[in-house]
Coordinates of C-alpha atoms and ligand atoms in Angstrom, one line a residue:
M1 CA -2.9 21.8 -42.3
A2 CA -6.0 20.8 -44.1
T3 CA -7.0 22.9 -47.1
D4 CA -10.1 22.6 -49.4
P5 CA -9.3 20.6 -52.6
L6 CA -8.9 22.9 -55.6
I7 CA -11.1 23.1 -58.5
I8 CA -8.9 22.6 -61.8
Y9 CA -9.7 23.5 -65.4
L10 CA -8.8 20.6 -67.6
D11 CA -9.8 20.6 -71.2
G12 CA -13.0 22.5 -71.1
K13 CA -14.2 21.1 -67.5
L14 CA -13.8 22.3 -64.0
V15 CA -13.0 19.2 -62.0
P16 CA -11.9 18.4 -58.4
E17 CA -8.1 18.3 -58.2
S18 CA -8.3 14.4 -57.5
E19 CA -9.8 14.1 -61.0
A20 CA -7.5 16.5 -62.8
K21 CA -5.1 13.9 -64.4
I22 CA -3.3 13.7 -67.7
S23 CA -1.8 10.8 -69.7
V24 CA 1.7 9.4 -69.2
F25 CA 2.0 9.7 -72.9
D26 CA 1.5 13.5 -72.9
H27 CA 4.6 15.0 -74.5
G28 CA 4.5 17.8 -71.9
L29 CA 5.6 15.1 -69.4
L30 CA 7.8 13.1 -71.8
Y31 CA 9.7 15.9 -73.4
G32 CA 8.8 19.0 -71.6
D33 CA 6.9 20.0 -74.8
G34 CA 4.3 22.7 -74.1
C35 CA 4.2 26.2 -72.7
F36 CA 2.9 28.0 -69.6
E37 CA 2.2 31.2 -67.7
G38 CA 2.2 32.3 -64.0
I39 CA -0.3 35.1 -63.4
R40 CA -1.2 36.9 -60.0
I41 CA -4.6 37.8 -58.7
Y42 CA -4.7 40.9 -56.6
N43 CA -7.8 42.1 -54.7
G44 CA -10.3 40.2 -57.0
R45 CA -8.7 41.1 -60.2
V46 CA -6.3 39.3 -62.6
F47 CA -3.2 41.4 -63.1
R48 CA -2.1 42.0 -66.8
L49 CA -4.3 39.1 -67.9
T50 CA -4.1 40.2 -71.7
E51 CA -0.3 40.4 -71.6
H52 CA 0.1 37.1 -70.1
L53 CA -2.4 35.4 -72.5
K54 CA -0.6 37.2 -75.5
R55 CA 2.8 35.8 -74.3
L56 CA 1.3 32.4 -74.0
Y57 CA -0.2 32.4 -77.5
E58 CA 3.2 33.7 -78.7
S59 CA 5.1 30.9 -77.0
A60 CA 2.7 28.4 -78.5
R61 CA 3.0 29.8 -82.0
S62 CA 6.8 29.8 -81.8
I63 CA 6.8 26.1 -81.0
C64 CA 4.2 25.2 -83.6
L65 CA 1.6 24.3 -80.8
T66 CA -2.1 24.9 -81.6
I67 CA -4.0 25.9 -78.5
P68 CA -7.4 24.3 -78.9
I69 CA -9.3 27.2 -77.5
D70 CA -9.1 30.9 -78.7
F71 CA -8.0 33.9 -76.7
A72 CA -11.4 34.9 -75.5
E73 CA -12.2 31.4 -74.3
M74 CA -8.9 31.2 -72.5
E75 CA -9.6 34.4 -70.7
K76 CA -13.1 33.2 -69.6
A77 CA -11.7 29.9 -68.6
T78 CA -9.0 31.6 -66.5
L79 CA -11.4 33.9 -64.8
D80 CA -14.0 31.1 -64.3
T81 CA -11.3 28.9 -62.6
V82 CA -10.4 31.8 -60.2
A83 CA -14.1 32.3 -59.4
A84 CA -14.6 28.6 -58.8
N85 CA -11.9 28.6 -56.2
H86 CA -13.2 31.8 -54.6
L87 CA -9.8 33.4 -54.8
R88 CA -9.3 37.1 -54.3
D89 CA -5.6 36.9 -54.0
G90 CA -3.4 34.2 -55.4
Y91 CA -1.5 32.8 -58.4
I92 CA -2.7 31.2 -61.5
R93 CA -0.6 28.5 -63.5
L94 CA -1.8 28.2 -66.9
V95 CA -0.3 25.2 -68.8
V96 CA -0.7 24.0 -72.4
T97 CA 0.9 20.6 -73.1
R98 CA 1.6 19.1 -76.5
G99 CA -0.9 16.3 -75.6
V100 CA -0.9 12.6 -76.0
G101 CA 1.3 11.1 -78.6
S102 CA 3.6 8.2 -79.4
L103 CA 6.9 7.5 -77.8
G104 CA 8.9 9.7 -80.3
L105 CA 9.6 13.3 -80.4
N106 CA 7.3 14.0 -83.4
P107 CA 4.9 16.7 -82.0
Y108 CA 2.7 16.2 -85.3
Q109 CA 1.6 12.8 -83.9
C110 CA 0.0 14.6 -80.9
P111 CA -3.5 15.5 -82.3
K112 CA -4.6 17.7 -79.4
A113 CA -3.0 20.0 -76.9
S114 CA -4.4 20.0 -73.4
V115 CA -5.1 23.0 -71.4
I116 CA -4.7 23.1 -67.6
I117 CA -5.6 26.0 -65.3
I118 CA -4.7 25.8 -61.7
A119 CA -5.8 28.8 -59.4
S120 CA -4.0 28.6 -56.1
G121 CA -1.3 30.5 -54.2
I122 CA 2.5 30.8 -54.3
T123 CA 5.2 31.8 -51.9
L124 CA 8.5 32.1 -53.6
Y125 CA 10.6 33.7 -50.9
P126 CA 10.2 34.0 -47.1
K127 CA 8.2 36.9 -46.2
E128 CA 11.0 38.7 -44.2
K129 CA 13.3 38.6 -47.3
Y130 CA 11.0 41.4 -48.7
E131 CA 12.1 43.6 -45.8
T132 CA 15.7 42.4 -45.6
G133 CA 16.6 41.5 -49.2
L134 CA 18.0 38.5 -51.1
N135 CA 21.5 37.4 -51.4
L136 CA 22.5 36.4 -54.9
I137 CA 25.3 34.4 -56.5
T138 CA 26.5 34.1 -60.0
C139 CA 25.3 30.7 -61.4
A140 CA 27.8 28.7 -63.5
T141 CA 24.9 27.5 -65.6
R142 CA 24.4 29.9 -68.5
R143 CA 21.2 30.9 -70.2
P144 CA 21.0 29.1 -73.6
A145 CA 21.7 31.2 -76.7
S146 CA 18.6 32.4 -78.5
A147 CA 19.7 30.3 -81.4
A148 CA 19.4 27.2 -79.2
L149 CA 16.1 28.0 -77.5
S150 CA 14.5 31.6 -77.5
P151 CA 14.3 32.8 -73.9
Q152 CA 11.1 34.4 -75.0
V153 CA 9.4 30.9 -75.2
K154 CA 8.0 30.2 -71.7
S155 CA 8.3 26.4 -72.3
L156 CA 7.6 23.6 -70.0
N157 CA 11.3 22.8 -70.2
Y158 CA 12.8 24.8 -67.3
L159 CA 15.8 22.4 -66.7
N160 CA 18.3 25.1 -67.5
N161 CA 16.7 27.4 -64.8
I162 CA 16.4 24.5 -62.3
M163 CA 20.1 23.6 -62.7
A164 CA 20.9 27.2 -61.8
K165 CA 18.5 27.2 -59.0
I166 CA 20.2 24.2 -57.5
E167 CA 23.4 26.0 -57.5
C168 CA 21.7 29.0 -55.6
I169 CA 20.2 26.7 -52.9
Q170 CA 23.5 24.8 -52.5
A171 CA 25.3 28.2 -52.0
G172 CA 22.7 29.1 -49.4
C173 CA 21.1 31.9 -51.6
E174 CA 17.6 32.3 -52.7
E175 CA 18.3 33.5 -56.2
G176 CA 21.2 33.8 -58.6
I177 CA 22.3 35.8 -61.7
M178 CA 22.4 33.9 -65.0
L179 CA 24.8 35.1 -67.6
N180 CA 24.4 34.6 -71.3
E181 CA 27.0 32.8 -73.4
Q182 CA 29.2 36.1 -73.8
G183 CA 29.2 36.4 -70.1
Y184 CA 26.8 39.3 -69.8
V185 CA 24.0 39.4 -67.3
A186 CA 20.7 38.1 -68.7
E187 CA 18.4 37.6 -65.8
C188 CA 17.8 35.3 -62.6
T189 CA 16.6 31.8 -62.6
G190 CA 13.0 33.0 -62.4
D191 CA 13.1 36.8 -62.2
N192 CA 14.4 39.8 -64.1
V193 CA 17.1 42.0 -62.5
F194 CA 17.3 45.8 -62.1
I195 CA 20.0 48.0 -60.6
L196 CA 20.1 51.6 -59.6
K197 CA 23.2 53.8 -59.8
N198 CA 23.6 57.5 -59.4
G199 CA 19.7 57.9 -59.5
Q200 CA 19.4 56.0 -62.9
I201 CA 17.8 52.6 -63.5
Y202 CA 19.5 49.9 -65.5
T203 CA 18.3 46.5 -66.7
P204 CA 19.6 44.0 -69.2
T205 CA 18.2 44.2 -72.7
I206 CA 15.8 41.4 -73.8
A207 CA 18.5 40.6 -76.5
S208 CA 20.8 39.7 -73.5
G209 CA 18.8 36.7 -73.0
A210 CA 16.1 38.0 -70.5
L211 CA 12.5 36.9 -70.6
N212 CA 10.4 40.0 -71.4
G213 CA 8.8 39.9 -68.1
I214 CA 5.4 41.2 -67.6
T215 CA 6.3 42.5 -64.0
R216 CA 9.5 43.9 -65.6
M217 CA 7.3 46.0 -68.1
A218 CA 4.9 47.0 -65.2
V219 CA 7.7 48.1 -63.0
I220 CA 9.3 50.1 -65.8
E221 CA 5.9 52.0 -66.2
V222 CA 5.8 52.6 -62.4
M223 CA 9.4 54.0 -62.6
Q224 CA 8.6 56.2 -65.6
E225 CA 5.8 57.7 -63.5
M226 CA 8.1 58.3 -60.8
G227 CA 10.3 60.3 -63.2
L228 CA 13.2 57.9 -63.2
A229 CA 15.4 57.4 -66.3
I230 CA 15.5 53.7 -67.3
H231 CA 18.2 52.2 -69.5
E232 CA 18.1 48.8 -71.1
V233 CA 21.8 47.9 -71.4
T234 CA 24.5 45.1 -71.8
M235 CA 25.1 44.5 -68.1
T236 CA 28.2 43.0 -66.5
R237 CA 28.6 41.5 -63.0
H238 CA 30.8 44.6 -62.1
D239 CA 27.8 46.8 -62.7
I240 CA 25.9 44.9 -60.0
Y241 CA 28.9 44.8 -57.7
T242 CA 29.1 48.6 -57.8
A243 CA 25.4 49.4 -58.0
D244 CA 23.7 51.6 -55.3
E245 CA 20.5 49.4 -55.2
C246 CA 19.3 46.1 -56.8
F247 CA 15.9 44.5 -57.1
L248 CA 14.3 41.6 -58.9
T249 CA 10.9 41.4 -60.6
G250 CA 8.6 38.4 -61.4
T251 CA 5.1 37.4 -61.2
A252 CA 5.7 35.0 -58.3
A253 CA 8.5 37.1 -56.7
E254 CA 6.7 40.5 -57.3
V255 CA 9.3 43.1 -56.5
I256 CA 12.1 42.2 -54.1
P257 CA 15.3 43.9 -53.0
A258 CA 18.7 42.2 -53.5
V259 CA 21.3 43.3 -51.0
Q260 CA 24.3 41.0 -51.5
Y261 CA 25.9 39.6 -54.7
D262 CA 28.8 37.1 -54.8
R263 CA 29.4 38.1 -51.1
R264 CA 29.7 41.7 -51.8
P265 CA 27.3 44.0 -50.2
I266 CA 25.2 46.0 -52.8
G267 CA 25.2 49.6 -51.7
D268 CA 25.1 49.6 -47.9
G269 CA 23.9 46.0 -47.9
K270 CA 20.3 47.1 -47.1
P271 CA 17.2 47.4 -49.3
G272 CA 17.5 50.8 -51.1
R273 CA 15.4 53.8 -50.5
L274 CA 14.2 54.0 -54.2
T275 CA 13.6 50.2 -54.2
T276 CA 11.3 50.6 -51.2
Q277 CA 9.3 53.3 -53.0
I278 CA 9.1 51.3 -56.2
I279 CA 7.8 48.3 -54.3
A280 CA 5.1 50.4 -52.7
N281 CA 4.1 52.0 -56.1
F282 CA 4.0 48.6 -57.7
K283 CA 1.8 47.3 -55.0
A284 CA -0.6 50.3 -55.4
L285 CA -0.7 49.6 -59.1
A286 CA -1.3 45.8 -58.6
N287 CA -4.1 46.4 -56.1
S288 CA -6.0 48.9 -58.2
T289 CA -5.8 47.5 -61.8
G290 CA -6.6 44.2 -63.6
T291 CA -9.4 42.2 -65.1
P292 CA -12.2 41.8 -62.5
V293 CA -13.2 38.3 -61.5
V294 CA -17.0 37.8 -61.3
Y295 CA -17.7 35.6 -58.3
S296 CA -21.1 33.9 -58.0
Ligands
LIG301 N1 12.7 35.3 -66.2 C1 12.3 33.9 -66.1 C2 13.2 32.9 -66.5 C3 11.0 33.6 -65.5 O1 10.7 32.3 -65.5 C4 10.2 34.6 -65.2 C5 8.8 34.3 -64.5 N2 7.9 34.1 -65.3 C6 10.6 36.0 -65.2 C7 11.9 36.2 -65.7 C8 9.7 37.1 -64.8 O2 8.6 37.2 -65.7 P1 7.2 37.7 -65.2 O3 7.4 39.0 -64.7 O4 6.4 37.8 -66.6 O5 6.6 36.7 -64.4

């Protein structure tokens, strides 16, 4: 299927995708040194843009990476890239690489970080899975301890998650639960996890090794408005085995039910009633809020 070439933001310019190239000496490529964000566009508005940009600048700060443009310029560049691609619904990938340097680790030899903004689309899971629900496994690959690499840094080094994703796919599943070093549930390979039991909602604490997901926070707000009680807990696999309902959240995934875990049905093995309601309420929020894009 032929599609129009994209317009990419690269270091201050909007260029055709064929011209959007970076050096083989960029440490983003050589070492996965850099950080990124994934952001959704709904109905001509960018969802939770400020929150995503805050997290990006925090990731950069944590790894001593100076982003060459400020917050307001980044916001404008993001909105301009969406407008240049005439996207009303889609997905933005914002990438900051360490930049060009020598063939050694030293990031201080990379004088200028590069900023890349891609505005396109993403389909993480087949459409029908939003109706039927995902099957999950427990991944043998653990989330790294915060002392090794903070899960709050959304770095370009996603090999830990990719190793776990390989396990999921080899097991015929779309996603999997990643445990922390103590064996407690942290999150999924690219999503946060929630369970519902006896009318109460539970999700692992951030300290368990979960990324402080923007969708996680938005869904918590949605559930609070529904009058549901939410508990951030130390979660075990047993808690998910015995849950009434389970769902995952993420920018690319949005909100999706999970109906099987380690070959055990969750609840009655079908997307739960409250999960379906939460998905509907999240969609309503996503379609009615956000930073408007100005299309020329
Ligand atoms: N955990 C991981 C490891 C992720 O990569 C993501 C996706 N960014 C999430 C959770 C969900 O976070 P968010 O809702 O901010 O996209």
